[in-house]
mmCIF file of C-alpha atoms in Angstrom:
data_model
loop_
_atom_site.group_PDB
_atom_site.id
_atom_site.type_symbol
_atom_site.label_atom_id
_atom_site.label_comp_id
_atom_site.label_asym_id
_atom_site.label_seq_id
_atom_site.Cartn_x
_atom_site.Cartn_y
_atom_site.Cartn_z
ATOM 1 C CA THR F 17 118.332 1.150 27.270
ATOM 2 C CA MET F 18 119.483 -2.050 27.267
ATOM 3 C CA SER F 19 117.788 -2.850 30.384
ATOM 4 C CA LEU F 20 117.083 0.588 30.940
ATOM 5 C CA ASP F 21 115.481 3.068 28.896
ATOM 6 C CA PRO F 22 116.924 4.595 25.873
ATOM 7 C CA SER F 23 115.694 1.967 23.708
ATOM 8 C CA SER F 24 112.146 1.929 24.451
ATOM 9 C CA LEU F 25 112.725 5.272 25.386
ATOM 10 C CA SER F 26 110.076 6.626 23.558
ATOM 11 C CA ASN F 27 107.578 4.913 21.513
ATOM 12 C CA GLU F 28 104.280 5.508 22.922
ATOM 13 C CA GLU F 29 100.753 4.662 21.987
ATOM 14 C CA ASN F 30 99.243 7.844 20.747
ATOM 15 C CA SER F 31 95.981 8.159 22.475
ATOM 16 C CA GLN F 32 95.449 11.048 20.159
ATOM 17 C CA GLU F 33 95.052 9.111 16.946
ATOM 18 C CA PRO F 34 91.967 9.992 14.902
ATOM 19 C CA LYS F 35 88.545 8.415 15.072
ATOM 20 C CA ARG F 36 89.396 5.863 17.661
ATOM 21 C CA ASN F 37 86.672 3.769 19.217
ATOM 22 C CA THR F 38 86.514 4.748 22.887
ATOM 23 C CA GLU F 39 86.107 1.110 23.939
ATOM 24 C CA CYS F 40 88.509 -0.600 21.583
ATOM 25 C CA LEU F 41 91.692 1.304 20.857
ATOM 26 C CA GLU F 42 93.821 0.950 17.778
ATOM 27 C CA SER F 43 97.301 -0.518 17.630
ATOM 28 C CA LEU F 44 96.159 -3.837 19.054
ATOM 29 C CA GLU F 45 98.555 -5.637 16.768
ATOM 30 C CA LEU F 46 101.521 -4.414 18.805
ATOM 31 C CA GLU F 47 103.529 -6.881 20.785
ATOM 32 C CA THR F 48 102.549 -6.934 24.434
ATOM 33 C CA PRO F 49 105.244 -7.515 27.074
ATOM 34 C CA SER F 50 104.478 -10.309 29.510
ATOM 35 C CA SER F 51 104.305 -7.863 32.400
ATOM 36 C CA PHE F 52 101.328 -6.202 30.726
ATOM 37 C CA GLN F 53 99.025 -8.755 32.324
ATOM 38 C CA ASP F 54 100.389 -8.395 35.833
ATOM 39 C CA HIS F 55 98.604 -5.143 36.800
ATOM 40 C CA PRO F 56 101.897 -3.577 37.954
ATOM 41 C CA LEU F 57 100.438 -0.070 38.068
ATOM 42 C CA GLN F 58 97.568 -0.787 40.452
ATOM 43 C CA GLN F 59 99.449 0.191 43.597
ATOM 44 C CA LEU F 60 100.350 3.686 42.443
ATOM 45 C CA GLN F 61 99.216 6.620 44.551
ATOM 46 C CA LEU F 62 97.687 8.736 41.818
ATOM 47 C CA ALA F 63 95.588 11.868 41.712
ATOM 48 C CA SER F 64 92.010 11.413 40.520
ATOM 49 C CA GLN F 65 91.862 10.551 36.828
ATOM 50 C CA GLU F 66 88.245 11.606 36.526
ATOM 51 C CA VAL F 67 89.292 14.524 34.343
ATOM 52 C CA LEU F 68 90.799 12.055 31.849
ATOM 53 C CA GLU F 69 87.676 9.894 31.950
ATOM 54 C CA LYS F 70 85.559 12.908 31.041
ATOM 55 C CA ALA F 71 87.960 13.940 28.296
ATOM 56 C CA LYS F 72 87.891 10.436 26.837
ATOM 57 C CA LYS F 73 84.089 10.522 26.624
ATOM 58 C CA SER F 74 83.993 13.948 24.999
ATOM 59 C CA GLY F 75 86.620 12.977 22.425
ATOM 60 C CA ARG F 76 89.398 15.008 20.855
ATOM 61 C CA SER F 77 89.720 18.668 21.755
ATOM 62 C CA LYS F 78 91.741 21.704 20.719
ATOM 63 C CA CYS F 79 95.166 22.610 21.962
ATOM 64 C CA PRO F 80 94.864 26.071 23.560
ATOM 65 C CA ARG F 81 98.109 27.158 21.864
ATOM 66 C CA CYS F 82 98.192 25.721 18.348
ATOM 67 C CA SER F 83 94.506 24.741 18.014
ATOM 68 C CA SER F 84 95.425 21.232 16.816
ATOM 69 C CA SER F 85 92.948 18.471 17.562
ATOM 70 C CA ARG F 86 94.339 16.199 20.294
ATOM 71 C CA MET F 87 93.274 13.754 22.966
ATOM 72 C CA PHE F 88 94.222 14.684 26.564
ATOM 73 C CA TYR F 89 97.248 16.862 25.705
ATOM 74 C CA CYS F 90 99.151 18.450 22.856
ATOM 75 C CA TYR F 91 102.393 16.589 22.284
ATOM 76 C CA THR F 92 103.979 19.481 20.388
ATOM 77 C CA CYS F 93 103.087 22.339 22.749
ATOM 78 C CA PHE F 94 103.362 20.265 25.959
ATOM 79 C CA VAL F 95 100.040 21.486 27.372
ATOM 80 C CA PRO F 96 96.701 19.814 28.189
ATOM 81 C CA VAL F 97 93.861 20.296 25.705
ATOM 82 C CA GLU F 98 90.841 22.451 26.453
ATOM 83 C CA THR F 99 88.845 19.580 27.987
ATOM 84 C CA VAL F 100 91.624 18.866 30.487
ATOM 85 C CA PRO F 101 91.972 21.898 32.816
ATOM 86 C CA THR F 102 95.578 22.377 33.935
ATOM 87 C CA LYS F 103 94.434 22.799 37.543
ATOM 88 C CA GLU F 104 93.110 19.229 37.490
ATOM 89 C CA ILE F 105 96.452 17.784 36.402
ATOM 90 C CA PRO F 106 98.823 16.867 39.272
ATOM 91 C CA THR F 107 102.213 18.553 39.551
ATOM 92 C CA VAL F 108 105.259 16.597 40.675
ATOM 93 C CA LYS F 109 108.324 18.172 42.277
ATOM 94 C CA LEU F 110 111.530 16.334 41.422
ATOM 95 C CA PRO F 111 114.781 16.142 43.439
ATOM 96 C CA LEU F 112 116.826 16.700 40.259
ATOM 97 C CA LYS F 113 116.494 18.550 36.982
ATOM 98 C CA ILE F 114 115.830 16.371 33.948
ATOM 99 C CA ASP F 115 116.878 16.975 30.344
ATOM 100 C CA ILE F 116 115.220 14.821 27.691
ATOM 101 C CA ILE F 117 116.997 14.651 24.337
ATOM 102 C CA LYS F 118 114.542 13.685 21.641
ATOM 103 C CA HIS F 119 115.606 12.189 18.333
ATOM 104 C CA PRO F 120 114.363 14.359 15.425
ATOM 105 C CA ASN F 121 112.769 11.341 13.742
ATOM 106 C CA GLU F 122 110.897 10.266 16.848
ATOM 107 C CA THR F 123 107.159 10.627 16.283
ATOM 108 C CA ASP F 124 105.869 13.293 18.658
ATOM 109 C CA GLY F 125 102.560 11.569 19.229
ATOM 110 C CA LYS F 126 104.205 8.301 20.203
ATOM 111 C CA SER F 127 106.566 9.645 22.842
ATOM 112 C CA THR F 128 105.948 9.420 26.572
ATOM 113 C CA ALA F 129 108.555 12.143 27.187
ATOM 114 C CA VAL F 130 105.827 14.785 27.053
ATOM 115 C CA HIS F 131 104.239 13.208 30.151
ATOM 116 C CA ALA F 132 107.234 14.282 32.208
ATOM 117 C CA LYS F 133 107.047 17.853 30.930
ATOM 118 C CA LEU F 134 103.298 18.048 31.584
ATOM 119 C CA LEU F 135 103.548 16.686 35.127
ATOM 120 C CA ALA F 136 106.860 18.205 36.267
ATOM 121 C CA PRO F 137 107.032 21.392 34.172
ATOM 122 C CA ASP F 138 109.480 23.197 36.466
ATOM 123 C CA ASP F 139 112.040 20.398 36.476
ATOM 124 C CA VAL F 140 111.889 18.930 32.953
ATOM 125 C CA THR F 141 113.254 20.344 29.699
ATOM 126 C CA ILE F 142 112.853 18.651 26.312
ATOM 127 C CA TYR F 143 115.416 19.246 23.560
ATOM 128 C CA LYS F 144 115.209 18.091 19.954
ATOM 129 C CA TYR F 145 118.548 16.761 18.771
ATOM 130 C CA PRO F 146 120.973 18.166 17.635
ATOM 131 C CA CYS F 147 119.952 21.298 19.562
ATOM 132 C CA ILE F 148 121.194 20.282 23.009
ATOM 133 C CA PRO F 149 123.179 22.063 25.745
ATOM 134 C CA GLU F 150 126.923 21.974 26.255
ATOM 135 C CA TYR F 151 127.443 19.974 29.438
ATOM 136 C CA GLU F 152 131.218 20.384 29.726
ATOM 137 C CA GLU F 153 131.295 22.840 32.635
ATOM 138 C CA SER F 154 128.889 20.907 34.839
ATOM 139 C CA ARG F 155 129.565 17.299 33.894
ATOM 140 C CA HIS F 156 130.526 16.547 37.511
ATOM 141 C CA GLU F 157 126.894 17.252 38.424
ATOM 142 C CA ILE F 158 125.254 15.303 35.591
ATOM 143 C CA ALA F 159 124.546 11.666 34.775
ATOM 144 C CA LEU F 160 123.174 10.051 31.617
ATOM 145 C CA ILE F 161 120.670 7.205 31.704
ATOM 146 C CA PHE F 162 121.961 4.785 29.116
ATOM 147 C CA PRO F 163 123.277 1.209 29.113
ATOM 148 C CA GLY F 164 126.841 0.495 28.198
ATOM 149 C CA PRO F 165 130.022 -1.288 29.235
ATOM 150 C CA ASN F 166 130.816 1.412 31.796
ATOM 151 C CA SER F 167 127.301 1.997 33.081
ATOM 152 C CA VAL F 168 126.712 1.719 36.818
ATOM 153 C CA SER F 169 123.644 1.078 38.949
ATOM 154 C CA VAL F 170 121.787 3.833 40.778
ATOM 155 C CA LYS F 171 123.065 2.716 44.165
ATOM 156 C CA ASP F 172 126.658 3.122 42.980
ATOM 157 C CA ILE F 173 126.241 6.740 41.840
ATOM 158 C CA PRO F 174 127.885 8.251 44.971
ATOM 159 C CA PHE F 175 131.015 6.156 44.503
ATOM 160 C CA HIS F 176 131.486 6.780 40.793
ATOM 161 C CA LEU F 177 130.389 10.397 40.542
ATOM 162 C CA GLN F 178 133.171 11.622 42.812
ATOM 163 C CA LYS F 179 135.741 11.084 40.045
ATOM 164 C CA TYR F 180 133.939 13.858 38.172
ATOM 165 C CA THR F 181 134.026 16.337 41.036
ATOM 166 C CA LYS F 182 136.715 18.950 41.336
ATOM 167 C CA LYS F 183 137.342 18.228 45.010
ATOM 168 C CA GLY F 184 136.891 14.459 44.960
ATOM 169 C CA ILE F 185 139.916 12.443 45.951
ATOM 170 C CA CYS F 186 139.413 10.026 43.070
ATOM 171 C CA GLY F 187 140.986 10.455 39.686
ATOM 172 C CA ASN F 188 140.196 8.278 36.671
ATOM 173 C CA ASP F 189 140.653 5.068 38.589
ATOM 174 C CA ASP F 190 138.102 3.850 41.090
ATOM 175 C CA ASP F 191 140.799 2.698 43.488
ATOM 176 C CA CYS F 192 142.311 6.199 43.620
ATOM 177 C CA SER F 193 145.761 4.611 43.470
ATOM 178 C CA ARG F 194 147.030 7.175 40.971
ATOM 179 C CA ASP F 195 145.742 10.227 42.761
ATOM 180 C CA PRO F 196 148.677 12.643 43.254
ATOM 181 C CA PHE F 197 147.332 13.831 46.610
ATOM 182 C CA LEU F 198 147.463 10.331 48.027
ATOM 183 C CA LYS F 199 150.903 9.698 46.600
ATOM 184 C CA LYS F 200 152.344 12.919 47.956
ATOM 185 C CA ALA F 201 150.979 12.275 51.421
ATOM 186 C CA LYS F 202 152.277 8.697 51.331
ATOM 187 C CA ILE F 203 149.102 7.494 52.983
ATOM 188 C CA GLU F 204 149.123 3.902 54.126
ATOM 189 C CA PRO F 205 146.665 1.538 52.384
ATOM 190 C CA LYS F 206 144.368 1.264 55.405
ATOM 191 C CA GLU F 207 144.295 5.012 55.920
ATOM 192 C CA GLU F 208 143.722 5.531 52.211
ATOM 193 C CA GLU F 209 140.749 3.177 52.330
ATOM 194 C CA LYS F 210 139.432 5.027 55.353
ATOM 195 C CA ASN F 211 139.680 8.368 53.547
ATOM 196 C CA LEU F 212 137.917 6.953 50.511
ATOM 197 C CA ASN F 213 135.074 5.593 52.614
ATOM 198 C CA GLU F 214 134.716 8.920 54.377
ATOM 199 C CA CYS F 215 134.621 10.650 51.008
ATOM 200 C CA ILE F 216 131.890 8.324 49.778
ATOM 201 C CA SER F 217 129.944 8.717 52.999
ATOM 202 C CA GLY F 218 130.216 12.478 52.817
ATOM 203 C CA ASN F 219 129.058 12.517 49.224
ATOM 204 C CA ARG F 220 126.032 10.422 50.124
ATOM 205 C CA SER F 221 124.998 12.750 52.909
ATOM 206 C CA GLU F 222 125.377 15.781 50.660
ATOM 207 C CA GLY F 223 123.344 14.279 47.837
ATOM 208 C CA ILE F 224 126.650 13.630 46.009
ATOM 209 C CA GLY F 225 126.355 16.875 44.099
ATOM 210 C CA LEU F 226 124.174 15.318 41.399
ATOM 211 C CA LYS F 227 121.908 17.990 39.937
ATOM 212 C CA LYS F 228 120.746 16.780 36.547
ATOM 213 C CA ILE F 229 119.855 13.560 34.751
ATOM 214 C CA ILE F 230 119.741 13.182 30.969
ATOM 215 C CA PHE F 231 117.379 10.778 29.193
ATOM 216 C CA ILE F 232 117.380 9.946 25.494
ATOM 217 C CA ASP F 233 113.976 9.732 23.834
ATOM 218 C CA SER F 234 114.167 7.553 20.743
ATOM 219 C CA THR F 235 113.855 4.004 19.510
ATOM 220 C CA TRP F 236 116.810 1.758 20.194
ATOM 221 C CA ASN F 237 117.934 1.867 16.564
ATOM 222 C CA GLN F 238 118.047 5.671 16.625
ATOM 223 C CA THR F 239 120.100 6.124 19.775
ATOM 224 C CA ASN F 240 123.590 5.687 18.300
ATOM 225 C CA LYS F 241 123.751 9.114 16.669
ATOM 226 C CA ILE F 242 122.835 10.822 19.935
ATOM 227 C CA ILE F 243 124.868 8.746 22.362
ATOM 228 C CA THR F 244 128.038 9.249 20.302
ATOM 229 C CA ASP F 245 127.659 13.045 20.264
ATOM 230 C CA GLU F 246 130.813 14.631 21.685
ATOM 231 C CA ARG F 247 128.734 16.790 24.042
ATOM 232 C CA LEU F 248 127.639 13.673 25.920
ATOM 233 C CA GLN F 249 131.029 12.001 26.121
ATOM 234 C CA GLY F 250 132.579 11.499 29.536
ATOM 235 C CA LEU F 251 129.316 11.702 31.473
ATOM 236 C CA LEU F 252 128.610 9.132 34.153
ATOM 237 C CA GLN F 253 126.226 6.565 32.642
ATOM 238 C CA ILE F 254 123.502 4.898 34.699
ATOM 239 C CA GLU F 255 121.693 1.712 33.746
ATOM 240 C CA LEU F 256 118.316 0.506 35.030
ATOM 241 C CA LYS F 257 118.496 -3.266 35.016
ATOM 242 C CA THR F 258 115.698 -4.641 37.163
ATOM 243 C CA ARG F 259 112.466 -3.034 35.938
ATOM 244 C CA LYS F 260 110.081 -4.426 33.330
ATOM 245 C CA THR F 261 108.071 -2.323 30.941
ATOM 246 C CA CYS F 262 104.294 -2.055 30.753
ATOM 247 C CA PHE F 263 104.528 -0.100 27.529
ATOM 248 C CA TRP F 264 101.942 -1.101 24.935
ATOM 249 C CA ARG F 265 104.210 -0.103 22.050
ATOM 250 C CA HIS F 266 107.152 -2.123 23.288
ATOM 251 C CA GLN F 267 109.657 -2.716 20.510
ATOM 252 C CA LYS F 268 109.221 -6.154 19.047
ATOM 253 C CA GLY F 269 112.093 -8.502 19.716
ATOM 254 C CA LYS F 270 113.537 -6.385 22.532
ATOM 255 C CA PRO F 271 113.755 -7.467 26.212
ATOM 256 C CA ASP F 272 110.963 -6.344 28.526
ATOM 257 C CA THR F 273 113.589 -4.422 30.492
ATOM 258 C CA TYR F 274 113.570 -1.829 27.684
ATOM 259 C CA LEU F 275 111.482 0.918 29.246
ATOM 260 C CA SER F 276 109.502 3.786 27.797
ATOM 261 C CA THR F 277 110.916 7.208 28.608
ATOM 262 C CA ILE F 278 108.423 8.060 31.333
ATOM 263 C CA GLU F 279 108.897 4.648 32.951
ATOM 264 C CA ALA F 280 112.661 5.118 32.964
ATOM 265 C CA ILE F 281 112.322 8.547 34.566
ATOM 266 C CA TYR F 282 109.900 7.274 37.196
ATOM 267 C CA TYR F 283 111.880 4.166 38.139
ATOM 268 C CA PHE F 284 115.153 6.072 38.240
ATOM 269 C CA LEU F 285 113.689 8.615 40.668
ATOM 270 C CA VAL F 286 112.242 5.928 42.919
ATOM 271 C CA ASP F 287 115.602 4.144 43.053
ATOM 272 C CA TYR F 288 117.477 7.421 43.543
ATOM 273 C CA HIS F 289 115.173 8.397 46.405
ATOM 274 C CA GLN F 290 115.804 5.114 48.202
ATOM 275 C CA GLU F 291 119.362 4.197 47.232
ATOM 276 C CA VAL F 292 121.059 7.603 47.167
ATOM 277 C CA LEU F 293 118.946 9.972 49.229
ATOM 278 C CA LYS F 294 118.341 7.106 51.658
ATOM 279 C CA GLU F 295 114.750 8.124 52.283
ATOM 280 C CA ASN F 296 111.600 6.022 52.478
ATOM 281 C CA TYR F 297 109.590 6.185 49.280
ATOM 282 C CA LYS F 298 105.979 7.149 49.887
ATOM 283 C CA GLY F 299 104.691 7.640 46.368
ATOM 284 C CA GLN F 300 106.175 11.109 45.846
ATOM 285 C CA TYR F 301 106.751 10.531 42.111
ATOM 286 C CA ASP F 302 103.836 8.217 41.326
ATOM 287 C CA ASN F 303 101.915 10.935 39.515
ATOM 288 C CA LEU F 304 104.581 10.948 36.817
ATOM 289 C CA LEU F 305 102.631 7.930 35.564
ATOM 290 C CA PHE F 306 99.305 9.801 35.699
ATOM 291 C CA PHE F 307 98.786 9.727 31.913
ATOM 292 C CA PHE F 308 100.748 6.534 31.333
ATOM 293 C CA SER F 309 98.692 4.431 33.742
ATOM 294 C CA PHE F 310 95.431 5.762 32.299
ATOM 295 C CA MET F 311 96.477 4.916 28.740
ATOM 296 C CA TYR F 312 97.757 1.546 29.914
ATOM 297 C CA THR F 313 94.277 0.754 31.224
ATOM 298 C CA LEU F 314 92.633 1.923 27.985
ATOM 299 C CA VAL F 315 94.855 -0.306 25.882
ATOM 300 C CA LYS F 316 94.470 -3.231 28.275
ATOM 301 C CA ASN F 317 90.681 -2.963 28.097
ATOM 302 C CA ALA F 318 90.859 -2.656 24.335
ATOM 303 C CA LYS F 319 92.865 -5.863 24.129
ATOM 304 C CA CYS F 320 90.264 -7.598 26.270
ATOM 305 C CA CYS F 321 87.561 -6.189 24.014
ATOM 306 C CA ALA F 322 89.370 -7.540 20.967
ATOM 307 C CA GLY F 323 89.762 -10.950 22.591
ATOM 308 C CA LYS F 324 93.530 -10.719 22.576
ATOM 309 C CA GLN F 325 94.163 -11.152 26.244
#
């Protein structure tokens, strides 16, 4: 995500690694983004994390499905471990469905993608590449979060997505100048502009028909194989340009605008809620960072403990 997500898209500190000291975590040698010290997660409206505190003190526990020893949750079965009752984990309802495409070489225990599945189970699906859906029939309802020369910002989704709709007045060109309907009707420039604005306005009020967002979960160097897959070609691409990561496994040498997967999902939804749905944001999606913020604090404290902050 070149200022968005795919790149960082995934590495995550595995709070499940063996024999870790509960006060000083491992992986302290990892590069820390500058924003790490700014306490950016303090204002989140989160459910009580007492259940995670208790689980941390009791140590690793079994996954109720595969019986593997994990901390907090099983990253292969996408369920909390026995010491973390599901009823004590918040559930987040999302305005859109989310598909996460995970690179096969991405380490399960280092991916934040599982956070989204744990916290929004009804709206999130995780696929392991190359086993992904065919999006051809519904591409006018789907957008892909990925940076690129043709990527647009969240606020511009209503304008650009209409070229993918069957009833939109726009063709392949944003100015609609080649649209046969406009040519046939011989609409004057001013009237054409008026029609376009009405189309955009109507799409905004109707939620622009966007129903699904795709995120890629992999390191930046692994994204090329996925992003060039023919099944993802032609989708509207969205880029997140203004957010900075708090991820403790941030990829060395990459800008701090390269987000982890769960950060990208969270920030996209906040922007979508405000810029597209035009509604005041009141913390509706904050609990998507329920696990992330807790682990962030653990790592931050560990760095203090190690005298590295």
